[in-house]
PDB file of C-alpha atoms in Angstrom:
ATOM      1  CA  MET A   1     101.701 121.310  97.297  1.00  0.00           C
ATOM      2  CA  THR A   2     100.502 118.339  99.320  1.00  0.00           C
ATOM      3  CA  THR A   3     101.715 114.905  98.302  1.00  0.00           C
ATOM      4  CA  LYS A   4      98.923 112.351  98.189  1.00  0.00           C
ATOM      5  CA  ASN A   5      99.917 108.898  99.446  1.00  0.00           C
ATOM      6  CA  LEU A   6      98.054 105.608  99.549  1.00  0.00           C
ATOM      7  CA  ILE A   7      98.648 102.547 101.700  1.00  0.00           C
ATOM      8  CA  VAL A   8      97.416  99.258 100.257  1.00  0.00           C
ATOM      9  CA  ASP A   9      97.863  96.082 102.271  1.00  0.00           C
ATOM     10  CA  TYR A  10      96.959  92.425 102.382  1.00  0.00           C
ATOM     11  CA  SER A  11      97.156  90.767 105.782  1.00  0.00           C
ATOM     12  CA  TRP A  12      96.737  87.020 106.239  1.00  0.00           C
ATOM     13  CA  SER A  13      97.372  86.890 110.001  1.00  0.00           C
ATOM     14  CA  GLY A  14      96.718  90.478 111.039  1.00  0.00           C
ATOM     15  CA  HIS A  15     100.418  91.368 111.336  1.00  0.00           C
ATOM     16  CA  THR A  16     100.588  93.386 108.134  1.00  0.00           C
ATOM     17  CA  ALA A  17      97.323  95.129 109.027  1.00  0.00           C
ATOM     18  CA  THR A  18      98.920  96.224 112.316  1.00  0.00           C
ATOM     19  CA  MET A  19     101.859  97.619 110.389  1.00  0.00           C
ATOM     20  CA  ALA A  20      99.573  99.328 107.838  1.00  0.00           C
ATOM     21  CA  LYS A  21      97.596 101.080 110.582  1.00  0.00           C
ATOM     22  CA  ALA A  22     100.819 102.256 112.244  1.00  0.00           C
ATOM     23  CA  LEU A  23     102.092 103.542 108.882  1.00  0.00           C
ATOM     24  CA  GLN A  24      98.812 105.379 108.331  1.00  0.00           C
ATOM     25  CA  LYS A  25      99.142 106.995 111.741  1.00  0.00           C
ATOM     26  CA  VAL A  26     102.627 108.371 110.989  1.00  0.00           C
ATOM     27  CA  SER A  27     101.987 109.255 107.326  1.00  0.00           C
ATOM     28  CA  ALA A  28      98.326 110.383 107.258  1.00  0.00           C
ATOM     29  CA  ALA A  29      97.984 108.438 103.981  1.00  0.00           C
ATOM     30  CA  ASP A  30      94.735 106.915 102.740  1.00  0.00           C
ATOM     31  CA  LEU A  31      94.402 103.191 103.569  1.00  0.00           C
ATOM     32  CA  VAL A  32      92.842 100.332 101.589  1.00  0.00           C
ATOM     33  CA  ASP A  33      92.907  96.710 102.758  1.00  0.00           C
ATOM     34  CA  LEU A  34      93.105  94.144  99.964  1.00  0.00           C
ATOM     35  CA  THR A  35      90.735  91.215 100.371  1.00  0.00           C
ATOM     36  CA  VAL A  36      90.252  87.831  98.727  1.00  0.00           C
ATOM     37  CA  ALA A  37      87.371  85.359  98.986  1.00  0.00           C
ATOM     38  CA  ASP A  38      87.166  83.802 102.452  1.00  0.00           C
ATOM     39  CA  ASP A  39      87.852  80.292 101.151  1.00  0.00           C
ATOM     40  CA  THR A  40      91.015  81.255  99.217  1.00  0.00           C
ATOM     41  CA  PHE A  41      93.472  80.341 101.975  1.00  0.00           C
ATOM     42  CA  SER A  42      93.577  78.064 104.982  1.00  0.00           C
ATOM     43  CA  THR A  43      93.893  79.289 108.541  1.00  0.00           C
ATOM     44  CA  ASP A  44      96.950  77.017 108.749  1.00  0.00           C
ATOM     45  CA  MET A  45     100.221  78.702 107.758  1.00  0.00           C
ATOM     46  CA  PHE A  46     101.683  75.582 106.111  1.00  0.00           C
ATOM     47  CA  ALA A  47      98.528  74.837 104.119  1.00  0.00           C
ATOM     48  CA  THR A  48      98.416  78.478 103.000  1.00  0.00           C
ATOM     49  CA  SER A  49     102.025  78.203 101.854  1.00  0.00           C
ATOM     50  CA  GLU A  50     101.102  75.142  99.762  1.00  0.00           C
ATOM     51  CA  ILE A  51      98.128  76.961  98.225  1.00  0.00           C
ATOM     52  CA  ALA A  52     100.286  79.985  97.369  1.00  0.00           C
ATOM     53  CA  THR A  53     102.968  77.746  95.849  1.00  0.00           C
ATOM     54  CA  GLN A  54     100.317  76.123  93.646  1.00  0.00           C
ATOM     55  CA  GLN A  55      98.950  79.538  92.643  1.00  0.00           C
ATOM     56  CA  LEU A  56     102.421  80.660  91.567  1.00  0.00           C
ATOM     57  CA  ALA A  57     103.176  77.424  89.703  1.00  0.00           C
ATOM     58  CA  SER A  58      99.893  77.584  87.772  1.00  0.00           C
ATOM     59  CA  ASP A  59      99.983  81.371  87.355  1.00  0.00           C
ATOM     60  CA  GLN A  60      96.489  81.458  88.917  1.00  0.00           C
ATOM     61  CA  LEU A  61      96.672  84.401  91.290  1.00  0.00           C
ATOM     62  CA  PRO A  62      93.687  84.982  93.584  1.00  0.00           C
ATOM     63  CA  ALA A  63      91.142  87.618  92.609  1.00  0.00           C
ATOM     64  CA  LEU A  64      90.782  90.654  94.834  1.00  0.00           C
ATOM     65  CA  THR A  65      87.269  91.119  96.177  1.00  0.00           C
ATOM     66  CA  ASN A  66      87.374  94.824  96.978  1.00  0.00           C
ATOM     67  CA  GLY A  67      87.427  97.932  94.836  1.00  0.00           C
ATOM     68  CA  LEU A  68      90.360 100.294  94.641  1.00  0.00           C
ATOM     69  CA  PRO A  69      90.470 104.074  94.383  1.00  0.00           C
ATOM     70  CA  ALA A  70      91.737 105.802  91.237  1.00  0.00           C
ATOM     71  CA  LEU A  71      95.472 105.203  91.641  1.00  0.00           C
ATOM     72  CA  ALA A  72      96.527 108.001  89.305  1.00  0.00           C
ATOM     73  CA  GLY A  73      95.610 110.460  92.042  1.00  0.00           C
ATOM     74  CA  TYR A  74      98.418 109.195  94.276  1.00  0.00           C
ATOM     75  CA  GLN A  75     102.075 110.107  93.981  1.00  0.00           C
ATOM     76  CA  THR A  76     103.267 107.223  96.172  1.00  0.00           C
ATOM     77  CA  ILE A  77     101.649 103.886  96.953  1.00  0.00           C
ATOM     78  CA  PHE A  78     102.928 101.926  99.947  1.00  0.00           C
ATOM     79  CA  VAL A  79     102.119  98.255  99.399  1.00  0.00           C
ATOM     80  CA  GLY A  80     102.138  95.886 102.352  1.00  0.00           C
ATOM     81  CA  GLY A  81     101.942  92.155 102.643  1.00  0.00           C
ATOM     82  CA  PRO A  82     103.347  89.108 104.335  1.00  0.00           C
ATOM     83  CA  VAL A  83     106.523  87.424 103.128  1.00  0.00           C
ATOM     84  CA  TRP A  84     105.667  83.952 101.860  1.00  0.00           C
ATOM     85  CA  SER A  85     108.731  81.752 101.270  1.00  0.00           C
ATOM     86  CA  GLY A  86     110.864  84.850 100.622  1.00  0.00           C
ATOM     87  CA  LYS A  87     108.422  86.135  98.007  1.00  0.00           C
ATOM     88  CA  VAL A  88     105.543  88.558  97.635  1.00  0.00           C
ATOM     89  CA  ALA A  89     102.236  87.046  98.815  1.00  0.00           C
ATOM     90  CA  THR A  90      99.947  86.116  95.935  1.00  0.00           C
ATOM     91  CA  PRO A  91      97.167  88.665  96.734  1.00  0.00           C
ATOM     92  CA  VAL A  92      99.793  91.430  96.691  1.00  0.00           C
ATOM     93  CA  ARG A  93     101.077  90.056  93.381  1.00  0.00           C
ATOM     94  CA  THR A  94      97.522  90.359  92.033  1.00  0.00           C
ATOM     95  CA  PHE A  95      97.428  94.009  93.090  1.00  0.00           C
ATOM     96  CA  LEU A  96     100.848  94.767  91.585  1.00  0.00           C
ATOM     97  CA  SER A  97      99.755  93.159  88.300  1.00  0.00           C
ATOM     98  CA  GLN A  98      96.825  95.608  88.223  1.00  0.00           C
ATOM     99  CA  LEU A  99      99.000  98.722  88.485  1.00  0.00           C
ATOM    100  CA  GLY A 100      99.164  98.852  84.681  1.00  0.00           C
ATOM    101  CA  ASN A 101     100.318 102.287  83.582  1.00  0.00           C
ATOM    102  CA  TYR A 102     100.681 103.741  87.085  1.00  0.00           C
ATOM    103  CA  GLN A 103     103.829 105.859  86.921  1.00  0.00           C
ATOM    104  CA  GLY A 104     104.218 107.043  90.508  1.00  0.00           C
ATOM    105  CA  THR A 105     106.423 105.516  93.169  1.00  0.00           C
ATOM    106  CA  VAL A 106     105.691 102.176  94.819  1.00  0.00           C
ATOM    107  CA  VAL A 107     107.249 101.254  98.164  1.00  0.00           C
ATOM    108  CA  PRO A 108     106.965  97.856  99.872  1.00  0.00           C
ATOM    109  CA  PHE A 109     106.379  97.237 103.554  1.00  0.00           C
ATOM    110  CA  TYR A 110     106.120  93.720 104.843  1.00  0.00           C
ATOM    111  CA  THR A 111     105.990  91.338 107.755  1.00  0.00           C
ATOM    112  CA  ASP A 112     107.895  88.097 108.055  1.00  0.00           C
ATOM    113  CA  ALA A 113     108.373  85.193 110.419  1.00  0.00           C
ATOM    114  CA  GLY A 114     112.106  85.805 110.779  1.00  0.00           C
ATOM    115  CA  THR A 115     113.610  86.377 107.351  1.00  0.00           C
ATOM    116  CA  ALA A 116     112.510  88.404 104.363  1.00  0.00           C
ATOM    117  CA  GLY A 117     114.724  86.517 101.911  1.00  0.00           C
ATOM    118  CA  GLY A 118     114.548  88.137  98.481  1.00  0.00           C
ATOM    119  CA  TYR A 119     111.231  89.893  99.115  1.00  0.00           C
ATOM    120  CA  GLU A 120     112.183  93.393  97.946  1.00  0.00           C
ATOM    121  CA  ALA A 121     113.917  92.096  94.800  1.00  0.00           C
ATOM    122  CA  ASP A 122     110.854  89.959  93.990  1.00  0.00           C
ATOM    123  CA  PHE A 123     108.594  92.970  94.633  1.00  0.00           C
ATOM    124  CA  GLN A 124     110.660  95.256  92.389  1.00  0.00           C
ATOM    125  CA  ASN A 125     110.637  92.679  89.580  1.00  0.00           C
ATOM    126  CA  LEU A 126     106.822  92.740  89.581  1.00  0.00           C
ATOM    127  CA  LEU A 127     106.652  96.455  88.745  1.00  0.00           C
ATOM    128  CA  THR A 128     106.377  97.482  85.109  1.00  0.00           C
ATOM    129  CA  ASN A 129     106.010 101.272  84.874  1.00  0.00           C
ATOM    130  CA  ALA A 130     106.172 102.481  88.466  1.00  0.00           C
ATOM    131  CA  SER A 131     109.313 103.654  90.210  1.00  0.00           C
ATOM    132  CA  PHE A 132     110.554 101.547  93.123  1.00  0.00           C
ATOM    133  CA  LYS A 133     111.937 102.754  96.442  1.00  0.00           C
ATOM    134  CA  PRO A 134     113.214 100.357  99.115  1.00  0.00           C
ATOM    135  CA  GLY A 135     110.795  99.797 101.946  1.00  0.00           C
ATOM    136  CA  ILE A 136     110.701  98.414 105.456  1.00  0.00           C
ATOM    137  CA  GLY A 137     110.011  95.015 106.941  1.00  0.00           C
ATOM    138  CA  LEU A 138     109.241  93.907 110.463  1.00  0.00           C
ATOM    139  CA  SER A 139     109.100  90.453 111.958  1.00  0.00           C
ATOM    140  CA  GLY A 140     106.147  89.457 114.103  1.00  0.00           C
ATOM    141  CA  ASP A 141     108.082  90.013 117.328  1.00  0.00           C
ATOM    142  CA  GLN A 142     108.796  93.641 116.322  1.00  0.00           C
ATOM    143  CA  LEU A 143     105.152  94.642 115.839  1.00  0.00           C
ATOM    144  CA  ASP A 144     104.812  96.014 119.361  1.00  0.00           C
ATOM    145  CA  GLN A 145     107.346  98.643 118.226  1.00  0.00           C
ATOM    146  CA  ALA A 146     105.781  99.177 114.796  1.00  0.00           C
ATOM    147  CA  GLU A 147     104.712 102.781 115.267  1.00  0.00           C
ATOM    148  CA  THR A 148     108.114 103.859 116.653  1.00  0.00           C
ATOM    149  CA  ARG A 149     110.044 102.025 113.936  1.00  0.00           C
ATOM    150  CA  LEU A 150     107.785 103.344 111.185  1.00  0.00           C
ATOM    151  CA  LYS A 151     107.996 106.891 112.477  1.00  0.00           C
ATOM    152  CA  THR A 152     111.822 106.733 112.339  1.00  0.00           C
ATOM    153  CA  TRP A 153     111.686 105.170 108.868  1.00  0.00           C
ATOM    154  CA  TRP A 154     109.099 107.724 107.662  1.00  0.00           C
ATOM    155  CA  GLU A 155     111.276 110.650 108.771  1.00  0.00           C
ATOM    156  CA  LYS A 156     114.202 109.238 106.764  1.00  0.00           C
ATOM    157  CA  PHE A 157     111.948 108.361 103.808  1.00  0.00           C
ATOM    158  CA  ASN A 158     110.680 111.913 103.494  1.00  0.00           C
TER     159      ASN A 158
END
């Protein structure tokens, strides 16, 4: 029996998208990029951090602007996003809040600017019915090795 996997990612700077494409190459999983309205975030990292902090404080997460496949058809969903202040980026939080009754396995992958902080714990706390498995994170300076690192991780994961 073939296991059906899905990769879902949000990428603010392009780093997580690079990682998602490398993961797709080693896993042969389906890939969906999460998107938000163009004016949701600034192109400035510090301004984006302020916007995300305000979204979290007001519990006003950004809406996703793309459709998603039927998630029940996937045994495992790999969810990627940037680490923002040691937490899950707000568009990824929106996606995780929409998992509803999904009862498969959810695995994080993420990019950071040097430290992931409590990212995986924050990610796991956002899941309601899905099972959690620890994931993998890369910093921006490791992205040139993304495919090699993900291939090693994937072999251990499976």
